[in-house]
XYZ file of C-alpha atoms in Angstrom:
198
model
C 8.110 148.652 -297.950
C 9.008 151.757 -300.246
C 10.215 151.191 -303.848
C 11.869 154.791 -304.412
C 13.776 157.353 -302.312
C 11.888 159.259 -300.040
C 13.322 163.473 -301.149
C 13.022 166.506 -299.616
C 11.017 165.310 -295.787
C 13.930 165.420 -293.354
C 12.779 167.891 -291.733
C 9.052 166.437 -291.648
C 10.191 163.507 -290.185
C 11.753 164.908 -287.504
C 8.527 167.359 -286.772
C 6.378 164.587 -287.004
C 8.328 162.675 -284.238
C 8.752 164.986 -281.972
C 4.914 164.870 -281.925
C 4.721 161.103 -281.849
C 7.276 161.140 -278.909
C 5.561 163.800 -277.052
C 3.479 162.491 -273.889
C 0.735 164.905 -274.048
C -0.045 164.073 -277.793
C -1.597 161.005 -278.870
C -3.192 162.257 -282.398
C -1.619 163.386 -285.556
C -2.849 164.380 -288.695
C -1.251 164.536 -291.637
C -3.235 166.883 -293.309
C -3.032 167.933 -297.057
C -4.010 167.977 -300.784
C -3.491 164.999 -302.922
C -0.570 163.661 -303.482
C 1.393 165.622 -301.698
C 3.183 162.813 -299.993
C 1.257 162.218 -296.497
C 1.588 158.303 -296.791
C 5.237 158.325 -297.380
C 5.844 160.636 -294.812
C 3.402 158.874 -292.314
C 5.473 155.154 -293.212
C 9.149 157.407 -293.183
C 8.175 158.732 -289.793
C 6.727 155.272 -288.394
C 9.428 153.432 -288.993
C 11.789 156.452 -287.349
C 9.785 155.715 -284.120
C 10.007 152.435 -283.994
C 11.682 152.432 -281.174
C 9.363 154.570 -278.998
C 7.129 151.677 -279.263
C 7.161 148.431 -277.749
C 4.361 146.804 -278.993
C 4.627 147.757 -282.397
C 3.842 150.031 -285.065
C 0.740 148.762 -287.371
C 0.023 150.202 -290.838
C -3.809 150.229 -291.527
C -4.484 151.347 -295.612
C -8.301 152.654 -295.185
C -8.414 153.880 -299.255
C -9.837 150.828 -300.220
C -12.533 150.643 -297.605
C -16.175 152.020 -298.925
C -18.253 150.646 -295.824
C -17.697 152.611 -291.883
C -18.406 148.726 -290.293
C -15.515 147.682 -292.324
C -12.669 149.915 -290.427
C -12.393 148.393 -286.914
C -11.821 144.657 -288.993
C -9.413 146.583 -291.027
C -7.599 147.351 -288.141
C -7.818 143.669 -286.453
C -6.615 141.988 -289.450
C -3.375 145.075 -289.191
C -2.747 143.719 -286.085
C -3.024 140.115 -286.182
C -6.012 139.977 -284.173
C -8.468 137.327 -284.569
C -12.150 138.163 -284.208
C -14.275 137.263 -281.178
C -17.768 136.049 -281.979
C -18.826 137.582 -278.115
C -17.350 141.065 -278.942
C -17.992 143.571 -281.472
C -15.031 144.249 -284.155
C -14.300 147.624 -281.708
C -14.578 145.970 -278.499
C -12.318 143.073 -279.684
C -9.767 146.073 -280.700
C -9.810 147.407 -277.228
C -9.476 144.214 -275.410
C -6.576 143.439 -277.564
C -4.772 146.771 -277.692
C -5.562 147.280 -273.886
C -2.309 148.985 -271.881
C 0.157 148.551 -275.078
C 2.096 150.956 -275.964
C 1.948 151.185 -279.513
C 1.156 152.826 -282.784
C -1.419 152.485 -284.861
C -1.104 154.478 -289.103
C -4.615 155.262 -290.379
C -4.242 156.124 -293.561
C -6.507 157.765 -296.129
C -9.202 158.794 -293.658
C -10.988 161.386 -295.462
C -13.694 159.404 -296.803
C -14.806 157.711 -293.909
C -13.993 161.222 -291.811
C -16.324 160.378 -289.398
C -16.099 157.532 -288.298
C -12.045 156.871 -288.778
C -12.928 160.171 -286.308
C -15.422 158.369 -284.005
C -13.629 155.364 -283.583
C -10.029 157.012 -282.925
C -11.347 159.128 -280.220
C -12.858 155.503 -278.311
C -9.513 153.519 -279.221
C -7.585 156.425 -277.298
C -9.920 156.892 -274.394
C -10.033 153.054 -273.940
C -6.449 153.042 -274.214
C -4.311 154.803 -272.428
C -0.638 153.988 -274.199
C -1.842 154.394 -277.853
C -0.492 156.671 -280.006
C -2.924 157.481 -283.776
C -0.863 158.969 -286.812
C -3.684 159.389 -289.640
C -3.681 160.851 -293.247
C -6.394 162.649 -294.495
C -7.562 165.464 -296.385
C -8.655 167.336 -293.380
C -8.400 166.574 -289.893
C -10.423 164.591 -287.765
C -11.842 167.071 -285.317
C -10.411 165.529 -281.710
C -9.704 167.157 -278.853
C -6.371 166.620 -278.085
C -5.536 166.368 -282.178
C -2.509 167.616 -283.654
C -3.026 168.818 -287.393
C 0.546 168.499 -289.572
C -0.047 170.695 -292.918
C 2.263 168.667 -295.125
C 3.771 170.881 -297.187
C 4.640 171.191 -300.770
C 8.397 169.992 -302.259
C 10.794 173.099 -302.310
C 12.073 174.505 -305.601
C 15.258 172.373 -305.447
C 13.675 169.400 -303.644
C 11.183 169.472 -306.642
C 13.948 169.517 -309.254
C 16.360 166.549 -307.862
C 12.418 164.309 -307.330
C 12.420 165.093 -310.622
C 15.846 164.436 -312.340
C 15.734 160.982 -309.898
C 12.325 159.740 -311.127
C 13.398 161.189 -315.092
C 16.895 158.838 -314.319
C 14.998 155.994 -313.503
C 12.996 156.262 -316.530
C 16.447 157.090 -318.958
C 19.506 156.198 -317.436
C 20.729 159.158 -319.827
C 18.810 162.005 -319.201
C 20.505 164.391 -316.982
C 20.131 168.130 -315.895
C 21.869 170.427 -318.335
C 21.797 174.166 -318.755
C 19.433 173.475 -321.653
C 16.768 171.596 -319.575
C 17.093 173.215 -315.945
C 14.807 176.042 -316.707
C 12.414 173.868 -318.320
C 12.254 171.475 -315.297
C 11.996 174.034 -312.891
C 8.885 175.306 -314.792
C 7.168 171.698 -314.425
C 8.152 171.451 -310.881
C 6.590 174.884 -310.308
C 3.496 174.093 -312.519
C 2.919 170.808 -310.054
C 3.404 173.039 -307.160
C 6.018 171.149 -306.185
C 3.544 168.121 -305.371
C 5.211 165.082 -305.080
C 2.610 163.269 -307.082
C 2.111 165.489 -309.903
C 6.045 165.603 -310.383
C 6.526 161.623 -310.453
């Protein structure tokens, strides 16, 4: 669950669907710098596909994770799967995802590149109805990958992030001709970088 409005990814959304919903594509990155809004657009266009699958779509937040062996257990506990003492953490993930048809949100890959990279590639070959949606830094290096540049806020997008975020901070503050220019230079200073601007 999100606390605040998501501004200015419509159009994001809908891109990164049309990926997700696409049969020949079963990996996308969201690629960019930080804090320019890849997690909320990877939850925003998650819960948009819902539909498309079945079995479910699993959030898996990898930020906190500073050991490779911990990412397949990561996963299992995402998906409610409980740990078989005859199979390794990976091989209980493909006996349990199998033939489903669902989708699985890696997010914050980049410092475990490698291996988030190593382990997505045998999760999809094992598994012929998974879709991956991942966050990272860079992308993962797959065959078969599709990398999503997440872009920066526009100009206006940047302001009204900013006058809704200022708002919930002062109920008073509004955008006057006094203070437009001024918050159009922050926006443009923070590059219009979601992040930066809250």
């Amino acid at each position: 669950a999100t606390f605040t409005s998501l501004i200015g990814r419509d159009k994001d959304i809908a891109a990164v669907q049309d990926y997700l919903t696409n049969p020949d594509i079963r990996l996308v990155t969201l690629i960019g710098a930080p804090g320019i809004g890849k997690t909320r657009l990877s939850i925003a266009s998650a819960r948009e596909s819902l539909a498309e699958f079945p079995d479910g779509v699993f959030f898996v937040a990898l930020a906190a994770l500073d050991q490779p062996s911990l990412i397949p257990s990561a996963i299992s506990q995402a998906l409610g799967y409980i740990e078989k003492n005859n199979l390794s953490p990976e091989e209980g993930l493909i006996e349990g995802i199998a033939n489903k048809r669902m989708l699985l949100v890696l997010d914050n890959s980049e410092h475990l590149i490698e291996d988030v990279a190593r382990l997505t590639s045998s999760l999809l070959s094992a598994c012929s109805r998974l879709r991956i949606l991942t966050t990272s830094r860079e992308a993962l290096g797959i065959a078969g990958e599709v990398a999503y540049h997440t872009p920066s806020l526009a100009d206006s997008e940047s302001t009204r992030l900013f006058v809704e975020r200022a708002c919930a901070v002062n109920p008073n503050f509004k955008l006057t001709e006094s203070n437009t220019s001024s918050v159009a230079q922050i926006c443009l200073r923070l590059d219009g970088i979601p992040l930066a601007i809250e």
